[in-house]
Amino acid sequence: MDEESRLIRAGAGRKPTAKTVAPAIQRGSTVLLPDAKALYDGTFGYGRSGLNAQHALCEALCELEDAREVQLFPSGLAAVTAALMAVLKAGDHILVVDTVYKPVRQFCDAVLTRFGVGVEYYDARLDADGLLALATPATRLILLESPGSLTFEMQDVPAIAAAARTRGILTLIDNTWGAGLLFKPLAHGVDLSVQALTKYVCGHSDVFMGSVAVSDRMLARAMEDAVHEHGWAVTGDDAYQALRGLRTLAVRMARHGENGLTVARWLQTQPQVLRVIHPALPGDAGHALWRRDYSGACGLFAVVLRAGPDRAVEAFLNALTLFGLGFSWGGFESLAINGDPQFKRRRIPVDYGGPVIRLHVGLESPADLVADLAGALSAYEAAQ
Ligand SMILES: Cc1ncc(COP(=O)(O)O)c(C=O)c1O
């Protein structure tokens, strides 16, 4: 053969033989099949369906979620929207919690309505009876997020899931706060357990990925078909990173939870603080549900400052040096944002009594984080 041809085939015949702790990453769109018959026997024909690392991650996530099947998506948002697209059709109606992650609301308002799905937002504080009273004969799905985005309202997930099931309504939860570890949605009767693996599972603020876990055979089929029909795919490199993150999820989460509570308790004692919203704190509105259903806490919660002008909120945020200002969470680092500008899109206005700051407490020393927040609270006071 000429050199061009030899260079194209050289080395391609080697099989991976060494067994390593982590899975081998295969990079491939093309999957080479052994013979003509195999081209159409429906087995394993194309890289988009996932290769070694993606399969290893799905298996591990089935273990985490106690699921029959897990599908991967290129982001957490894509996982939520994919699950909705997989089970909804024109004419359906869905009930969406008003404290839902804002881009999910945008998808519901901009895309689902365009495809003829009716969308109604409900108060996160409704119990199962109150919520089911909003259901119509067309209601196909209830979307839960517990604790809710930015303000951490807890929902009675098992009661809502059970009541929905008796009415033939599906439930879907965004369980990113629980990360599949602190709360097990499928074991509590939820049909579709979604999480942004981008956050705690990946854990290092450098990968986007989402997952949908299901127990029911029909739903597993619906999700599999949807993935195939829409063409969602993740790379082997990203799947590898997510699996690597998963290995240390439990130890990182324990530290996030401890550090978060240390910082939250300190904030409760500060004169500039009106209250701390953290379901693991006794006295929080969601504490009883958290105690009943969760095995721990992550590092994400909110602090409500005593009422003050926008310039004081800006002074608070700008004074932080250890907490970064950024919209994500779940990585090893601490982050802060002010939540209030996002509340404008909500349907049910809630007065929290002052500016709401969402904090993600990372793996730094809590003493250093407290010192950083002390400086920011002084700046808040000075800018009144
Ligand atoms: C609760 C929640 N769900 C989903 C997402 C979306 O995750 P991703 O950024 O991977 O799309 C986020 C991101 O901040 C989130 O906070």
Tab-separated table of C-alpha atoms and ligand atoms in Angstrom:
chain	number	residue	atom	x	y	z
A	1	MET	CA	0.000	0.000	0.000
A	2	ASP	CA	1.083	3.601	-0.541
A	3	GLU	CA	2.155	5.603	2.510
A	4	GLU	CA	-1.117	7.650	2.583
A	5	SER	CA	-3.081	4.447	3.019
A	6	ARG	CA	-0.662	2.897	5.489
A	7	LEU	CA	-0.727	5.990	7.716
A	8	ILE	CA	-4.530	5.921	7.777
A	9	ARG	CA	-4.633	2.327	9.042
A	10	ALA	CA	-1.416	2.190	11.119
A	11	GLY	CA	-1.931	1.304	14.781
A	12	ALA	CA	-5.671	0.853	14.344
A	13	GLY	CA	-5.578	-2.861	15.008
A	14	ARG	CA	-4.409	-2.602	18.609
A	15	LYS	CA	-6.880	-3.674	21.246
A	16	PRO	CA	-6.838	-2.011	24.693
A	17	THR	CA	-5.573	-4.737	27.001
A	18	ALA	CA	-4.468	-3.128	30.275
A	19	LYS	CA	-7.243	-2.942	32.876
A	20	THR	CA	-7.170	0.472	34.531
A	21	VAL	CA	-9.176	1.710	37.523
A	22	ALA	CA	-10.989	4.264	35.396
A	23	PRO	CA	-12.737	3.324	32.146
A	24	ALA	CA	-10.936	3.708	28.839
A	25	ILE	CA	-12.126	6.777	26.955
A	26	GLN	CA	-13.125	5.940	23.420
A	27	ARG	CA	-13.320	8.852	21.017
A	28	GLY	CA	-15.404	7.903	18.063
A	29	SER	CA	-18.296	8.947	15.920
A	30	THR	CA	-17.689	5.929	13.702
A	31	VAL	CA	-18.039	2.456	15.151
A	32	LEU	CA	-16.429	-0.197	12.967
A	33	LEU	CA	-18.564	-3.285	12.610
A	34	PRO	CA	-17.143	-6.766	12.173
A	35	ASP	CA	-19.057	-7.835	9.065
A	36	ALA	CA	-21.891	-6.935	6.680
A	37	LYS	CA	-24.537	-8.685	8.757
A	38	ALA	CA	-23.687	-6.583	11.804
A	39	LEU	CA	-24.421	-3.337	9.905
A	40	TYR	CA	-28.152	-3.810	10.317
A	41	ASP	CA	-28.629	-6.268	13.173
A	42	GLY	CA	-29.577	-3.400	15.509
A	43	THR	CA	-26.763	-3.854	18.009
A	44	PHE	CA	-24.157	-1.141	18.388
A	45	GLY	CA	-23.846	0.930	15.283
A	46	TYR	CA	-22.903	4.547	15.925
A	47	GLY	CA	-20.897	6.553	18.446
A	48	ARG	CA	-23.694	8.981	19.211
A	49	SER	CA	-25.396	6.297	21.323
A	50	GLY	CA	-22.404	6.397	23.655
A	51	LEU	CA	-19.261	4.320	24.014
A	52	ASN	CA	-17.327	2.862	26.905
A	53	ALA	CA	-17.097	5.899	29.231
A	54	GLN	CA	-20.713	6.982	28.641
A	55	HIS	CA	-21.936	3.452	29.411
A	56	ALA	CA	-19.792	3.253	32.538
A	57	LEU	CA	-21.227	6.576	33.744
A	58	CYS	CA	-24.819	5.501	33.049
A	59	GLU	CA	-24.266	2.304	35.014
A	60	ALA	CA	-22.840	4.239	37.955
A	61	LEU	CA	-25.705	6.753	37.850
A	62	CYS	CA	-28.234	3.879	37.860
A	63	GLU	CA	-26.590	2.820	41.100
A	64	LEU	CA	-26.759	6.364	42.522
A	65	GLU	CA	-30.379	6.951	41.508
A	66	ASP	CA	-31.549	3.384	42.099
A	67	ALA	CA	-32.829	3.504	38.528
A	68	ARG	CA	-33.608	1.071	35.751
A	69	GLU	CA	-32.117	3.400	33.161
A	70	VAL	CA	-30.271	6.717	32.959
A	71	GLN	CA	-29.847	8.877	29.869
A	72	LEU	CA	-27.168	11.559	29.540
A	73	PHE	CA	-27.577	15.040	28.098
A	74	PRO	CA	-25.151	17.828	27.196
A	75	SER	CA	-26.324	20.035	30.097
A	76	GLY	CA	-28.676	19.976	33.063
A	77	LEU	CA	-31.088	22.265	31.243
A	78	ALA	CA	-31.060	19.929	28.238
A	79	ALA	CA	-31.921	17.018	30.566
A	80	VAL	CA	-35.019	18.798	31.904
A	81	THR	CA	-36.195	19.931	28.480
A	82	ALA	CA	-35.480	16.502	26.961
A	83	ALA	CA	-37.549	14.727	29.598
A	84	LEU	CA	-40.431	17.128	28.901
A	85	MET	CA	-40.169	16.622	25.139
A	86	ALA	CA	-40.067	12.856	25.626
A	87	VAL	CA	-43.408	12.593	27.434
A	88	LEU	CA	-45.533	15.605	26.358
A	89	LYS	CA	-47.669	16.147	23.283
A	90	ALA	CA	-49.854	18.953	21.911
A	91	GLY	CA	-52.967	19.432	24.014
A	92	ASP	CA	-51.300	18.382	27.277
A	93	HIS	CA	-51.220	20.655	30.313
A	94	ILE	CA	-48.402	20.813	32.864
A	95	LEU	CA	-48.092	22.267	36.341
A	96	VAL	CA	-44.700	23.848	36.983
A	97	VAL	CA	-43.436	25.015	40.374
A	98	ASP	CA	-43.086	28.808	40.396
A	99	THR	CA	-39.599	28.604	41.953
A	100	VAL	CA	-38.307	26.547	39.023
A	101	TYR	CA	-34.823	27.237	37.610
A	102	LYS	CA	-35.399	30.267	35.369
A	103	PRO	CA	-34.205	28.806	32.025
A	104	VAL	CA	-36.689	25.917	32.477
A	105	ARG	CA	-39.455	28.518	32.784
A	106	GLN	CA	-38.168	30.148	29.592
A	107	PHE	CA	-38.335	26.783	27.812
A	108	CYS	CA	-41.878	26.154	29.032
A	109	ASP	CA	-43.052	29.633	28.023
A	110	ALA	CA	-41.237	29.856	24.705
A	111	VAL	CA	-41.164	26.280	23.407
A	112	LEU	CA	-43.816	24.142	25.084
A	113	THR	CA	-46.536	26.720	24.497
A	114	ARG	CA	-45.466	26.958	20.818
A	115	PHE	CA	-46.038	23.207	20.559
A	116	GLY	CA	-49.507	23.449	22.088
A	117	VAL	CA	-48.751	22.433	25.686
A	118	GLY	CA	-50.560	24.477	28.345
A	119	VAL	CA	-48.253	25.662	31.142
A	120	GLU	CA	-49.428	26.760	34.571
A	121	TYR	CA	-47.185	27.810	37.471
A	122	TYR	CA	-48.061	26.838	41.039
A	123	ASP	CA	-46.994	28.111	44.429
A	124	ALA	CA	-44.093	26.010	45.809
A	125	ARG	CA	-45.781	26.072	49.233
A	126	LEU	CA	-48.884	24.165	48.069
A	127	ASP	CA	-49.422	20.746	49.606
A	128	ALA	CA	-50.426	17.700	47.550
A	129	ASP	CA	-54.200	18.367	47.813
A	130	GLY	CA	-53.837	22.043	46.934
A	131	LEU	CA	-51.625	21.202	43.994
A	132	LEU	CA	-53.789	18.391	42.632
A	133	ALA	CA	-56.808	20.727	42.837
A	134	LEU	CA	-55.151	22.673	39.991
A	135	ALA	CA	-54.990	19.598	37.746
A	136	THR	CA	-57.338	19.374	34.756
A	137	PRO	CA	-58.213	16.297	32.693
A	138	ALA	CA	-55.419	17.416	30.312
A	139	THR	CA	-52.739	17.572	33.028
A	140	ARG	CA	-50.013	15.157	32.020
A	141	LEU	CA	-47.133	16.156	34.269
A	142	ILE	CA	-46.203	18.020	37.439
A	143	LEU	CA	-42.735	19.563	37.491
A	144	LEU	CA	-41.164	19.820	40.949
A	145	GLU	CA	-37.966	21.411	42.113
A	146	SER	CA	-37.248	20.908	45.789
A	147	PRO	CA	-35.703	22.875	47.375
A	148	GLY	CA	-36.730	25.593	44.893
A	149	SER	CA	-34.223	27.664	42.975
A	150	LEU	CA	-32.807	30.637	44.922
A	151	THR	CA	-35.313	30.544	47.795
A	152	PHE	CA	-35.234	26.849	48.788
A	153	GLU	CA	-38.915	26.103	49.402
A	154	MET	CA	-39.307	22.410	50.241
A	155	GLN	CA	-42.089	20.379	48.606
A	156	ASP	CA	-43.719	17.259	50.034
A	157	VAL	CA	-42.420	15.183	47.150
A	158	PRO	CA	-43.641	11.712	48.240
A	159	ALA	CA	-47.180	12.993	48.909
A	160	ILE	CA	-47.332	14.901	45.605
A	161	ALA	CA	-45.920	11.929	43.666
A	162	ALA	CA	-48.423	9.520	45.253
A	163	ALA	CA	-51.400	11.828	44.654
A	164	ALA	CA	-50.320	12.488	41.059
A	165	ARG	CA	-49.989	8.769	40.394
A	166	THR	CA	-53.549	8.058	41.493
A	167	ARG	CA	-54.665	10.640	38.892
A	168	GLY	CA	-52.417	9.187	36.153
A	169	ILE	CA	-50.206	12.303	36.160
A	170	LEU	CA	-46.434	11.998	35.775
A	171	THR	CA	-44.020	13.730	38.139
A	172	LEU	CA	-40.618	15.110	37.195
A	173	ILE	CA	-38.195	16.585	39.714
A	174	ASP	CA	-35.092	18.694	39.272
A	175	ASN	CA	-33.048	17.079	42.044
A	176	THR	CA	-29.795	18.941	41.459
A	177	TRP	CA	-29.669	20.138	45.101
A	178	GLY	CA	-29.890	16.526	46.317
A	179	ALA	CA	-27.496	15.327	43.577
A	180	GLY	CA	-29.037	11.845	43.658
A	181	LEU	CA	-27.225	11.359	46.953
A	182	LEU	CA	-29.095	13.334	49.612
A	183	PHE	CA	-32.537	12.567	48.214
A	184	LYS	CA	-33.683	9.591	46.126
A	185	PRO	CA	-36.620	10.749	43.979
A	186	LEU	CA	-37.427	7.397	42.358
A	187	ALA	CA	-37.624	5.666	45.744
A	188	HIS	CA	-40.085	8.388	46.785
A	189	GLY	CA	-42.409	7.659	43.863
A	190	VAL	CA	-41.250	10.323	41.362
A	191	ASP	CA	-41.315	9.190	37.727
A	192	LEU	CA	-38.473	11.214	36.215
A	193	SER	CA	-35.459	12.192	38.330
A	194	VAL	CA	-33.413	14.877	36.633
A	195	GLN	CA	-30.200	16.507	37.730
A	196	ALA	CA	-27.602	18.878	36.407
A	197	LEU	CA	-24.497	16.711	36.786
A	198	THR	CA	-22.673	19.956	35.985
A	199	LYS	CA	-23.027	20.841	39.672
A	200	TYR	CA	-22.089	18.351	42.399
A	201	VAL	CA	-21.471	15.184	40.399
A	202	CYS	CA	-18.881	16.764	38.106
A	203	GLY	CA	-17.955	18.969	41.042
A	204	HIS	CA	-15.118	21.010	39.538
A	205	SER	CA	-16.953	23.727	37.566
A	206	ASP	CA	-15.520	22.593	34.260
A	207	VAL	CA	-18.027	20.215	32.620
A	208	PHE	CA	-21.650	20.510	31.487
A	209	MET	CA	-23.866	17.446	31.710
A	210	GLY	CA	-27.335	16.364	32.773
A	211	SER	CA	-29.100	13.086	33.458
A	212	VAL	CA	-32.614	11.690	33.503
A	213	ALA	CA	-33.177	8.567	35.614
A	214	VAL	CA	-36.294	6.400	35.486
A	215	SER	CA	-37.556	3.142	36.981
A	216	ASP	CA	-40.581	2.497	34.826
A	217	ARG	CA	-40.038	0.347	31.733
A	218	MET	CA	-42.326	2.436	29.478
A	219	LEU	CA	-40.675	5.677	30.547
A	220	ALA	CA	-37.250	4.145	30.003
A	221	ARG	CA	-38.343	3.344	26.457
A	222	ALA	CA	-39.757	6.842	25.929
A	223	MET	CA	-36.495	8.437	27.086
A	224	GLU	CA	-34.403	6.100	24.941
A	225	ASP	CA	-36.527	6.848	21.870
A	226	ALA	CA	-36.366	10.591	22.517
A	227	VAL	CA	-32.570	10.535	22.799
A	228	HIS	CA	-32.382	8.655	19.539
A	229	GLU	CA	-34.923	10.848	17.744
A	230	HIS	CA	-33.505	14.201	18.886
A	231	GLY	CA	-29.835	13.237	18.598
A	232	TRP	CA	-28.666	14.261	22.065
A	233	ALA	CA	-25.150	13.058	22.842
A	234	VAL	CA	-22.264	13.664	25.240
A	235	THR	CA	-18.589	13.040	24.617
A	236	GLY	CA	-16.554	10.247	26.184
A	237	ASP	CA	-14.196	12.827	27.678
A	238	ASP	CA	-17.049	14.604	29.476
A	239	ALA	CA	-18.558	11.312	30.640
A	240	TYR	CA	-15.153	10.351	32.019
A	241	GLN	CA	-14.938	13.625	33.982
A	242	ALA	CA	-18.425	13.148	35.379
A	243	LEU	CA	-17.610	9.603	36.498
A	244	ARG	CA	-14.407	10.845	38.091
A	245	GLY	CA	-16.427	13.433	39.997
A	246	LEU	CA	-18.961	10.824	41.076
A	247	ARG	CA	-16.243	8.807	42.826
A	248	THR	CA	-15.731	11.582	45.401
A	249	LEU	CA	-19.296	12.924	45.504
A	250	ALA	CA	-20.113	11.532	48.947
A	251	VAL	CA	-17.036	12.930	50.699
A	252	ARG	CA	-17.244	16.300	48.977
A	253	MET	CA	-20.944	16.560	49.761
A	254	ALA	CA	-20.426	15.815	53.447
A	255	ARG	CA	-17.916	18.687	53.620
A	256	HIS	CA	-20.112	21.071	51.584
A	257	GLY	CA	-22.970	20.289	53.969
A	258	GLU	CA	-20.893	20.834	57.136
A	259	ASN	CA	-19.208	24.004	55.854
A	260	GLY	CA	-22.533	25.371	54.646
A	261	LEU	CA	-24.183	24.875	58.015
A	262	THR	CA	-21.234	26.430	59.862
A	263	VAL	CA	-21.484	29.536	57.687
A	264	ALA	CA	-25.318	29.575	57.844
A	265	ARG	CA	-25.335	29.407	61.670
A	266	TRP	CA	-22.829	32.243	61.890
A	267	LEU	CA	-24.902	34.363	59.497
A	268	GLN	CA	-27.962	33.822	61.734
A	269	THR	CA	-26.155	35.687	64.521
A	270	GLN	CA	-25.283	38.777	62.453
A	271	PRO	CA	-27.228	42.017	62.970
A	272	GLN	CA	-27.417	42.806	59.222
A	273	VAL	CA	-29.105	39.436	58.555
A	274	LEU	CA	-32.888	39.115	58.648
A	275	ARG	CA	-32.908	35.349	58.239
A	276	VAL	CA	-31.157	32.437	56.619
A	277	ILE	CA	-33.119	30.136	54.301
A	278	HIS	CA	-31.620	26.676	54.649
A	279	PRO	CA	-33.839	23.591	54.979
A	280	ALA	CA	-31.349	21.872	57.307
A	281	LEU	CA	-31.671	24.666	59.916
A	282	PRO	CA	-34.263	24.018	62.630
A	283	GLY	CA	-36.914	26.707	62.303
A	284	ASP	CA	-36.734	26.806	58.497
A	285	ALA	CA	-40.169	26.375	56.882
A	286	GLY	CA	-38.954	23.255	55.056
A	287	HIS	CA	-37.015	21.705	57.935
A	288	ALA	CA	-39.510	18.949	58.838
A	289	LEU	CA	-39.669	17.719	55.227
A	290	TRP	CA	-35.885	17.895	54.924
A	291	ARG	CA	-35.453	15.869	58.123
A	292	ARG	CA	-37.941	13.271	56.963
A	293	ASP	CA	-36.698	12.825	53.371
A	294	TYR	CA	-33.049	13.891	53.114
A	295	SER	CA	-29.867	12.239	54.355
A	296	GLY	CA	-27.889	15.502	54.423
A	297	ALA	CA	-27.433	18.961	52.976
A	298	CYS	CA	-25.332	20.436	50.205
A	299	GLY	CA	-23.616	23.843	50.341
A	300	LEU	CA	-26.318	25.929	48.639
A	301	PHE	CA	-28.651	28.223	50.600
A	302	ALA	CA	-29.783	31.839	50.832
A	303	VAL	CA	-29.399	34.672	53.276
A	304	VAL	CA	-31.929	37.504	53.491
A	305	LEU	CA	-30.337	40.799	54.501
A	306	ARG	CA	-32.176	43.513	56.409
A	307	ALA	CA	-33.818	45.824	53.868
A	308	GLY	CA	-31.322	48.075	52.121
A	309	PRO	CA	-30.816	49.851	48.788
A	310	ASP	CA	-29.439	48.191	45.646
A	311	ARG	CA	-26.143	50.048	46.078
A	312	ALA	CA	-25.641	48.310	49.442
A	313	VAL	CA	-26.274	44.896	47.850
A	314	GLU	CA	-23.700	45.753	45.202
A	315	ALA	CA	-21.268	46.871	47.925
A	316	PHE	CA	-21.823	43.533	49.735
A	317	LEU	CA	-21.094	41.495	46.606
A	318	ASN	CA	-18.150	43.630	45.502
A	319	ALA	CA	-16.514	43.344	48.945
A	320	LEU	CA	-16.330	39.534	48.717
A	321	THR	CA	-12.881	38.225	47.895
A	322	LEU	CA	-13.070	34.489	48.614
A	323	PHE	CA	-16.636	34.015	47.336
A	324	GLY	CA	-16.630	34.452	43.557
A	325	LEU	CA	-19.559	36.123	41.811
A	326	GLY	CA	-20.999	33.538	39.460
A	327	PHE	CA	-24.220	31.787	38.508
A	328	SER	CA	-23.230	28.182	38.992
A	329	TRP	CA	-22.745	26.025	42.083
A	330	GLY	CA	-21.710	22.518	43.082
A	331	GLY	CA	-17.997	23.039	42.403
A	332	PHE	CA	-15.289	23.054	45.086
A	333	GLU	CA	-15.352	26.865	45.276
A	334	SER	CA	-17.639	29.318	47.050
A	335	LEU	CA	-19.899	31.607	45.019
A	336	ALA	CA	-22.502	34.309	45.593
A	337	ILE	CA	-25.234	36.020	43.581
A	338	ASN	CA	-28.140	38.276	44.464
A	339	GLY	CA	-31.416	36.570	43.607
A	340	ASP	CA	-33.878	39.446	43.470
A	341	PRO	CA	-33.618	40.417	39.768
A	342	GLN	CA	-34.688	36.850	38.919
A	343	PHE	CA	-37.883	37.028	41.000
A	344	LYS	CA	-39.523	39.391	38.493
A	345	ARG	CA	-40.400	36.470	36.224
A	346	ARG	CA	-42.220	34.569	38.982
A	347	ARG	CA	-46.013	34.439	38.884
A	348	ILE	CA	-46.573	34.479	42.649
A	349	PRO	CA	-44.822	37.442	44.275
A	350	VAL	CA	-43.357	36.652	47.697
A	351	ASP	CA	-41.948	39.332	49.978
A	352	TYR	CA	-38.790	37.929	51.565
A	353	GLY	CA	-38.347	41.073	53.673
A	354	GLY	CA	-35.007	42.171	52.214
A	355	PRO	CA	-32.440	41.410	49.540
A	356	VAL	CA	-31.888	37.671	48.960
A	357	ILE	CA	-28.297	36.546	48.440
A	358	ARG	CA	-27.696	32.974	47.313
A	359	LEU	CA	-24.485	31.466	48.608
A	360	HIS	CA	-22.699	28.359	47.505
A	361	VAL	CA	-20.329	27.254	50.255
A	362	GLY	CA	-17.376	25.382	48.833
A	363	LEU	CA	-14.557	23.368	50.355
A	364	GLU	CA	-12.493	26.304	51.665
A	365	SER	CA	-12.012	26.735	55.411
A	366	PRO	CA	-15.311	27.949	56.950
A	367	ALA	CA	-13.353	30.407	59.125
A	368	ASP	CA	-11.981	32.109	56.021
A	369	LEU	CA	-15.440	32.191	54.441
A	370	VAL	CA	-16.913	33.733	57.586
A	371	ALA	CA	-14.189	36.412	57.564
A	372	ASP	CA	-15.000	37.176	53.925
A	373	LEU	CA	-18.715	37.497	54.700
A	374	ALA	CA	-18.001	39.655	57.758
A	375	GLY	CA	-16.193	42.125	55.490
A	376	ALA	CA	-19.095	42.073	53.015
A	377	LEU	CA	-21.672	42.683	55.774
A	378	SER	CA	-19.645	45.699	56.984
A	379	ALA	CA	-19.600	47.023	53.417
A	380	TYR	CA	-23.399	46.492	53.278
A	381	GLU	CA	-23.872	48.520	56.409
A	382	ALA	CA	-21.526	51.278	55.291
A	383	ALA	CA	-23.408	51.700	52.000
A	384	GLN	CA	-26.882	52.206	53.565
B	1	LIG	C1	-31.568	23.839	39.787
B	1	LIG	C2	-30.833	23.831	38.498
B	1	LIG	N1	-31.217	22.968	37.540
B	1	LIG	C3	-30.602	22.914	36.356
B	1	LIG	C4	-29.547	23.746	36.071
B	1	LIG	C5	-28.937	23.701	34.712
B	1	LIG	O1	-27.724	23.070	34.658
B	1	LIG	P1	-26.771	23.281	33.410
B	1	LIG	O2	-26.025	24.542	33.651
B	1	LIG	O3	-25.930	22.070	33.375
B	1	LIG	O4	-27.649	23.395	32.191
B	1	LIG	C6	-29.095	24.647	37.031
B	1	LIG	C7	-27.949	25.543	36.745
B	1	LIG	O5	-27.657	26.471	37.464
B	1	LIG	C8	-29.772	24.697	38.272
B	1	LIG	O6	-29.410	25.580	39.222
